[in-house]
mmCIF file of C-alpha atoms in Angstrom:
data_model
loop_
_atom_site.group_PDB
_atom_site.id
_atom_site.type_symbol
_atom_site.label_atom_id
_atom_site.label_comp_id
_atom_site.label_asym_id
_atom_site.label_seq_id
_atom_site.Cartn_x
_atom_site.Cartn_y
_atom_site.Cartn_z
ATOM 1 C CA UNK V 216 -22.215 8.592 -11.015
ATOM 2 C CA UNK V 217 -19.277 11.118 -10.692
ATOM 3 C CA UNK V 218 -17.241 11.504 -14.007
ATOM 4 C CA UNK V 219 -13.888 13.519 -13.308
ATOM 5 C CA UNK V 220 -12.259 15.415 -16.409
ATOM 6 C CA UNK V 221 -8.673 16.740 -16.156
ATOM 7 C CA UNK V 222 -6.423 17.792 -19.290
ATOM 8 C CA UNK V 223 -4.065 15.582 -20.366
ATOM 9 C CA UNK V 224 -0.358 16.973 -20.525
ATOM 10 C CA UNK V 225 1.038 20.077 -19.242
ATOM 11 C CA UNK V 226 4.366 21.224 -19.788
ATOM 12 C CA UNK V 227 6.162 24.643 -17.747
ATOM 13 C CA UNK V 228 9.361 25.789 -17.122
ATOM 14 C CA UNK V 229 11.499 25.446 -13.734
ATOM 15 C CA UNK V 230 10.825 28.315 -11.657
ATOM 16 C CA UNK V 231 7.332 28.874 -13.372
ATOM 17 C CA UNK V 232 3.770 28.703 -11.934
ATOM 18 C CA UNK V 233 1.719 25.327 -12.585
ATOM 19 C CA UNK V 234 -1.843 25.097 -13.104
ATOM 20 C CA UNK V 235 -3.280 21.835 -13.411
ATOM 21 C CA UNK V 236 -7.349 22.367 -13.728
ATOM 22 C CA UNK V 237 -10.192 19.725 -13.317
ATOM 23 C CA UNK V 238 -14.068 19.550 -13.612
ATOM 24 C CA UNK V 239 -16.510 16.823 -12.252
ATOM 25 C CA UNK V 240 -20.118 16.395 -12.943
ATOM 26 C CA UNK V 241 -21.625 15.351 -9.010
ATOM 27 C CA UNK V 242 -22.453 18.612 -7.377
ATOM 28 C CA UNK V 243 -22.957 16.015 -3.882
ATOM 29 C CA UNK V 244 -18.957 15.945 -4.386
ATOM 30 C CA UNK V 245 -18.359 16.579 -0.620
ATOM 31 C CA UNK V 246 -14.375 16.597 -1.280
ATOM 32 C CA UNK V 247 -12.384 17.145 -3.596
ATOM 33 C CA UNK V 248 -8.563 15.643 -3.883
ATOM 34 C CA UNK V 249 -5.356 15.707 -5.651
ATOM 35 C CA UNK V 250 -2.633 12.648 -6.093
ATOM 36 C CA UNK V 251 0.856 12.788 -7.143
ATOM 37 C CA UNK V 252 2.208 9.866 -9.252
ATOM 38 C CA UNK V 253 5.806 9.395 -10.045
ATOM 39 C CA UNK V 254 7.002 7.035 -12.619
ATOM 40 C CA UNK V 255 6.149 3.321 -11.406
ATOM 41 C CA UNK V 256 5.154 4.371 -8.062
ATOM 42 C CA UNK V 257 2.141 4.558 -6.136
ATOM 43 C CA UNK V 258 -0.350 7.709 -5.697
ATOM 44 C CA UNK V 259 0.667 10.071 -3.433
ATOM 45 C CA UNK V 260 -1.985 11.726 -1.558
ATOM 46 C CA UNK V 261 -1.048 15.505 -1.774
ATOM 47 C CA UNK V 262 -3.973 17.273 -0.597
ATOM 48 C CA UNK V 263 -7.926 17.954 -0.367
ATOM 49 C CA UNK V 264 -10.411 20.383 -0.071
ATOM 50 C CA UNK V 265 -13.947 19.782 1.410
ATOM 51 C CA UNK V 266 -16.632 21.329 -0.673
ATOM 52 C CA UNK V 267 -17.584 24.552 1.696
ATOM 53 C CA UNK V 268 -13.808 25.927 0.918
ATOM 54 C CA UNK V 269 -13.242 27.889 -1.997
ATOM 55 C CA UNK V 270 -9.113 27.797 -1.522
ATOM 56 C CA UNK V 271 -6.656 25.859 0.262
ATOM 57 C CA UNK V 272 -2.887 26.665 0.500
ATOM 58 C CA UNK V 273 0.100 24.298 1.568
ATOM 59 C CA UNK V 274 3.333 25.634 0.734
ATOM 60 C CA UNK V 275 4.265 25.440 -2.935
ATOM 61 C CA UNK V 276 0.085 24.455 -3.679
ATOM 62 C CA UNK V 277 -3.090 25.984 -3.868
ATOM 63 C CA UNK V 278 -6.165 24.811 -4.758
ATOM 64 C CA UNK V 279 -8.819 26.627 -5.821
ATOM 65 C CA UNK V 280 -12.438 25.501 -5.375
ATOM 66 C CA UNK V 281 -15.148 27.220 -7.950
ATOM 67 C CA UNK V 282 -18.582 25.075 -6.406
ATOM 68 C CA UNK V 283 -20.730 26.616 -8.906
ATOM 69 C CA UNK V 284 -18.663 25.670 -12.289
ATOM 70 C CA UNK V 285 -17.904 22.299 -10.471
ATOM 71 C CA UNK V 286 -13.910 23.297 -11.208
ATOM 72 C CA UNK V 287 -11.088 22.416 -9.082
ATOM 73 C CA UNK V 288 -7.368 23.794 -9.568
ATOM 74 C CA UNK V 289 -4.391 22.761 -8.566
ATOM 75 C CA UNK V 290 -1.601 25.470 -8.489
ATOM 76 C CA UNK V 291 2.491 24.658 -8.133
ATOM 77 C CA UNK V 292 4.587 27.646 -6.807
ATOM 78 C CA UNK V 293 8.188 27.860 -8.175
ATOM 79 C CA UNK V 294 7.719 24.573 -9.887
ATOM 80 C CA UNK V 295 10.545 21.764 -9.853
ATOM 81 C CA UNK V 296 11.957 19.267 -12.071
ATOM 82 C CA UNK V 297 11.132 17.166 -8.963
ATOM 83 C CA UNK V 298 7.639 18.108 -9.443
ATOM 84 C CA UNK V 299 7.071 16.092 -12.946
ATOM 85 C CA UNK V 300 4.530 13.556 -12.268
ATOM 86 C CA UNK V 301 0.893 12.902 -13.034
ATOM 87 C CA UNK V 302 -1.324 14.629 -11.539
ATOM 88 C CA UNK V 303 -4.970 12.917 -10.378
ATOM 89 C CA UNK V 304 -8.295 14.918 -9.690
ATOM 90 C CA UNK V 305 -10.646 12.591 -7.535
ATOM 91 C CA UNK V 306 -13.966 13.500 -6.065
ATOM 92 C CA UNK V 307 -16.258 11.745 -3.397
ATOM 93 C CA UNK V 308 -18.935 11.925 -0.899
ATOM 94 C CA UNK V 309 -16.911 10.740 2.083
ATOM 95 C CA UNK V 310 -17.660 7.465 4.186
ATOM 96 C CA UNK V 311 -18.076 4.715 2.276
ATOM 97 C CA UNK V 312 -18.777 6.610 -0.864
ATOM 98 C CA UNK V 313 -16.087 5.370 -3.596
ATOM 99 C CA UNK V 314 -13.945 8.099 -4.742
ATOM 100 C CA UNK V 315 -13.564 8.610 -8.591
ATOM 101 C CA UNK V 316 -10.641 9.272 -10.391
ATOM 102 C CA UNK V 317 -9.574 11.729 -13.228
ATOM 103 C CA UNK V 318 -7.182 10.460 -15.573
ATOM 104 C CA UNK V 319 -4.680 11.974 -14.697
ATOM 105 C CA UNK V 320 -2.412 15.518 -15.920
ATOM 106 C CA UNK V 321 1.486 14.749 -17.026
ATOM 107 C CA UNK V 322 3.356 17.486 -15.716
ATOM 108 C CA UNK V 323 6.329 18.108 -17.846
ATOM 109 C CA UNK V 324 8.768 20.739 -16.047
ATOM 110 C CA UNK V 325 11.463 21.728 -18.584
ATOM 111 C CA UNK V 326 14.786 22.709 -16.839
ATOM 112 C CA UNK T 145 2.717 6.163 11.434
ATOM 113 C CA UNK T 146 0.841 4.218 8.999
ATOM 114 C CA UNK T 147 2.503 2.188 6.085
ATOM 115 C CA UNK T 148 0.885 0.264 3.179
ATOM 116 C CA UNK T 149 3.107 -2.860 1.875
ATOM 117 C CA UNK T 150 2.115 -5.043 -2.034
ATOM 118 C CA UNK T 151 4.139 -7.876 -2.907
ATOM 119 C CA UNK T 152 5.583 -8.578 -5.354
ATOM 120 C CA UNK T 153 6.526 -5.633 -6.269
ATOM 121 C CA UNK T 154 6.576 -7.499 -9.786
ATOM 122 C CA UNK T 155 5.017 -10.514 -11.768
ATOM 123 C CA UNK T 156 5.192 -11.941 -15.022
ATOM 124 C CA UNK T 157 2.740 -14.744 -15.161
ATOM 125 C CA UNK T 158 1.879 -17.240 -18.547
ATOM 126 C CA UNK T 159 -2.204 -17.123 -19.581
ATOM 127 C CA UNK T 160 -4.282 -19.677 -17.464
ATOM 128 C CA UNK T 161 -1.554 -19.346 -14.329
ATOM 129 C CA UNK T 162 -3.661 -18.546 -10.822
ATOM 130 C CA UNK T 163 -2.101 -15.316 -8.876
ATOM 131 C CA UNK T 164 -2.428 -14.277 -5.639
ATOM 132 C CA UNK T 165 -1.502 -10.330 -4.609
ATOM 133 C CA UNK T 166 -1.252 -9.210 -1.429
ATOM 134 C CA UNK T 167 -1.033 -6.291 0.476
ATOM 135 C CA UNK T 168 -0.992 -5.381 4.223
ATOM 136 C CA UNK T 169 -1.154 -2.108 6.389
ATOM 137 C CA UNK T 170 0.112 -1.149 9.506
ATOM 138 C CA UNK T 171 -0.429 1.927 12.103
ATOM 139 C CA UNK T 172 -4.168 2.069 11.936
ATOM 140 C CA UNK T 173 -7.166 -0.278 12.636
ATOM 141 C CA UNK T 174 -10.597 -1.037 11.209
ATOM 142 C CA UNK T 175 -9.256 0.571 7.435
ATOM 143 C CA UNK T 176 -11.183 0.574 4.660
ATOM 144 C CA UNK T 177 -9.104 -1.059 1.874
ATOM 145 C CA UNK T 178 -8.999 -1.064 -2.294
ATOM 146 C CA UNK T 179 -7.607 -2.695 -5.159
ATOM 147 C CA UNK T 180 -7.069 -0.459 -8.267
ATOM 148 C CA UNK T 181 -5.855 -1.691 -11.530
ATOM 149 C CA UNK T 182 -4.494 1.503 -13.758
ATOM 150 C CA UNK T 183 -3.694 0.333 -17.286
ATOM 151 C CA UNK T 184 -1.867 2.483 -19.777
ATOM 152 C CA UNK T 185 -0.274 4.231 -16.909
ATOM 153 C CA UNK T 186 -3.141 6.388 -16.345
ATOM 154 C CA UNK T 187 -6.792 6.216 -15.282
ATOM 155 C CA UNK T 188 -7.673 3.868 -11.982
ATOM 156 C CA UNK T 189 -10.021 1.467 -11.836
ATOM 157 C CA UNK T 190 -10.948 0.142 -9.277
ATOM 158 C CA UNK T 191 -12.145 -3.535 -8.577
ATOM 159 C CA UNK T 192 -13.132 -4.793 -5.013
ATOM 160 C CA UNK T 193 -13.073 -2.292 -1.677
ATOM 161 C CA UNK T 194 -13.947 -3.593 1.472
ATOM 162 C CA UNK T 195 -15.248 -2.182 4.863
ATOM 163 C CA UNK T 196 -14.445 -5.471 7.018
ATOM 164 C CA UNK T 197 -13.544 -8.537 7.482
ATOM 165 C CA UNK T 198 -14.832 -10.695 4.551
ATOM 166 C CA UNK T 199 -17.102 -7.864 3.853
ATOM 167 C CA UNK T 200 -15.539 -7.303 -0.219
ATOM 168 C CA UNK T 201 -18.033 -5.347 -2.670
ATOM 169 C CA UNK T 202 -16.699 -5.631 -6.379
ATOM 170 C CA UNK T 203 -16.948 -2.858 -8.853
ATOM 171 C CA UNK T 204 -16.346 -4.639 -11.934
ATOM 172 C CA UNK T 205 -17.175 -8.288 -12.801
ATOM 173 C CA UNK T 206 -14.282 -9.899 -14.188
ATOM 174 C CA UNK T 207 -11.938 -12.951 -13.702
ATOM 175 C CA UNK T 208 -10.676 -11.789 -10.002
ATOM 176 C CA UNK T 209 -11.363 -12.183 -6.606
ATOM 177 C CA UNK T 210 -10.345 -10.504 -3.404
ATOM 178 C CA UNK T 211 -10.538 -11.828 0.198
ATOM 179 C CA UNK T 212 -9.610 -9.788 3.216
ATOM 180 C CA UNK T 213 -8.621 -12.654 6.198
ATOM 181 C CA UNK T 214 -7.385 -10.378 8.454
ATOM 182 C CA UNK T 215 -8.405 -6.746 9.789
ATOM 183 C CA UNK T 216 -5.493 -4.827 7.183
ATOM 184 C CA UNK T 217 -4.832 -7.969 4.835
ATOM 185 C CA UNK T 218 -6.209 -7.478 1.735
ATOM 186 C CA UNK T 219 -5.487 -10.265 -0.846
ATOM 187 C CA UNK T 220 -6.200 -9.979 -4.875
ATOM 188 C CA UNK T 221 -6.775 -13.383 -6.503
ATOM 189 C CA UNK T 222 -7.017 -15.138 -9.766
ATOM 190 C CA UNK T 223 -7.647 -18.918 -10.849
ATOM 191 C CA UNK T 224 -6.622 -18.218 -14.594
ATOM 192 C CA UNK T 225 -5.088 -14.625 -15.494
ATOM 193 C CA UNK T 226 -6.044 -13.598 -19.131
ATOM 194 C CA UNK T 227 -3.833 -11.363 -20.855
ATOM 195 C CA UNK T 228 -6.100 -8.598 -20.344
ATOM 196 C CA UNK T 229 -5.258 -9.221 -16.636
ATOM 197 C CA UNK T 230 -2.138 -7.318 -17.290
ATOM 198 C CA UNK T 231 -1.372 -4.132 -15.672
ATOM 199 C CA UNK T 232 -0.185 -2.166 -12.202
ATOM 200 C CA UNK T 233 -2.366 -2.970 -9.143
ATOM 201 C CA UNK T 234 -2.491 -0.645 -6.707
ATOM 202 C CA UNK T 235 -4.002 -0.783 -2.804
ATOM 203 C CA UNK T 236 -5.076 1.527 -0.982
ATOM 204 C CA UNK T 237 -6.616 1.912 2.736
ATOM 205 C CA UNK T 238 -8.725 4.965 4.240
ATOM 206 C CA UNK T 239 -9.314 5.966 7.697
ATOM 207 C CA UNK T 240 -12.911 4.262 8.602
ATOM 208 C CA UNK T 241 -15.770 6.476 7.822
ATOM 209 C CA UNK T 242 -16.869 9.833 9.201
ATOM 210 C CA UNK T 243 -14.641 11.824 7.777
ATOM 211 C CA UNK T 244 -12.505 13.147 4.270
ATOM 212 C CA UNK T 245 -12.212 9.331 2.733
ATOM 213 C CA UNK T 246 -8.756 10.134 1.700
ATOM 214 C CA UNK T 247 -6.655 7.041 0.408
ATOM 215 C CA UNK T 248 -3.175 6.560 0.659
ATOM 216 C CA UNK T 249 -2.005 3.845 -2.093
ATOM 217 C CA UNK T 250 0.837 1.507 -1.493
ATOM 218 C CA UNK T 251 3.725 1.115 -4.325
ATOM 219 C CA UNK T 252 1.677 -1.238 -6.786
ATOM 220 C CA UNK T 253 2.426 -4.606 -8.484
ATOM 221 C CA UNK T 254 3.440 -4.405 -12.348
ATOM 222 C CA UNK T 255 1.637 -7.900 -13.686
ATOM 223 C CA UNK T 256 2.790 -8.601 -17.285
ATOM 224 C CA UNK T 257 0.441 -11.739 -18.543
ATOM 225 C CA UNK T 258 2.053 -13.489 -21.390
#
């Protein structure tokens, strides 16, 4: 099955560029996601890329697709105290195919 | 707009004690749901999805159960939690399929077994 790998801390400084990276192991990985998790709150969807896209941009993120490494990127603009959180990798097939879960990046962003 | 709802938002139940979670969506139809336990405050796990009405497929075999009466009610159950049992549950619901799967997770249930 898919095994998702992700770092387990980062830590930046406000105003600075984040770069949260990930690898999974199923090349079928049709897309590729990234969740947001405040303290005691649910995951927060924040994006995802589908597997024939090698970059995606909303605002303040980019992700960056590499299909042949099997690495995924996440990339914070101008990063925010606001923006400290753990960060999730997940990859899946679509459909009914289960999605699997990294275990997560802390984002520390020091004022 | 769609909206995902768990209650209670928190539960501290004694060893042996049943429990029932629940969780409901609105805004959409025909969703796929989840129940995820995360442990440590970090990787999820997850433990029973389901594609229908009383259609549940579990992930992990363990001391829970999960029902789904209604099109977006999705209930977690236990006859007798074990400590182990503790944790934060999370569901989730996706769009049904043909398309990106993407979940969207509801605020989670801290369960502290004692």
């Amino acid at each position: 099955g898919e095994d998702v790998e992700q770092s387990l801390f980062l830590s930046v400084r406000e105003g600075d560029s984040s770069v949260i990276n990930c690898t999974y192991t199923d090349s079928s990985s049709t897309y590729l996601y990234w969740y947001k998790q405040e303290p005691g709150a649910g995951l927060q969807l924040l994006t995802y890329i589908f597997s024939n896209m090698d970059m995606k941009q909303d605002q303040r993120l980019t992700v960056l697709l590499n299909k042949k490494d099997k690495h995924l990127s996440l990339r914070i603009a101008d990063t925010q105290t606001g923006d400290s959180a753990i960060y999730f990798c997940a990859g899946g097939s679509g459909g009914y195919q289960k999605v699997t879960f990294g275990i997560g990046t802390k984002l520390q962003v020091i004022p | 707009s769609q909206t995902i709802h768990q209650w209670p938002a928190t539960l501290v139940q004694p060893v042996g004690s049943p429990l029932s979670l629940e969780c409901t969506v609105e805004g959409t139809s025909n969703p796929n749901l989840y129940w995820y336990r995360q442990a440590a405050g970090r990787g999820l796990q997850l433990l029973f999805y389901s594609v229908g009405i009383g259609q549940i497929s579990s992930e992990v075999p363990q001391n829970l159960s999960a029902s789904r009466p209604q099109d977006r009610q999705f209930i977690l159950s236990s006859k007798k939690l074990l400590l182990s049992d503790s944790g934060f549950y999370l569901c989730a619901w996706s769009p049904p399929p043909g398309g990106p799967n993407e979940q969207y997770f509801g605020p989670g249930t801290r369960l502290t077994v004692t």
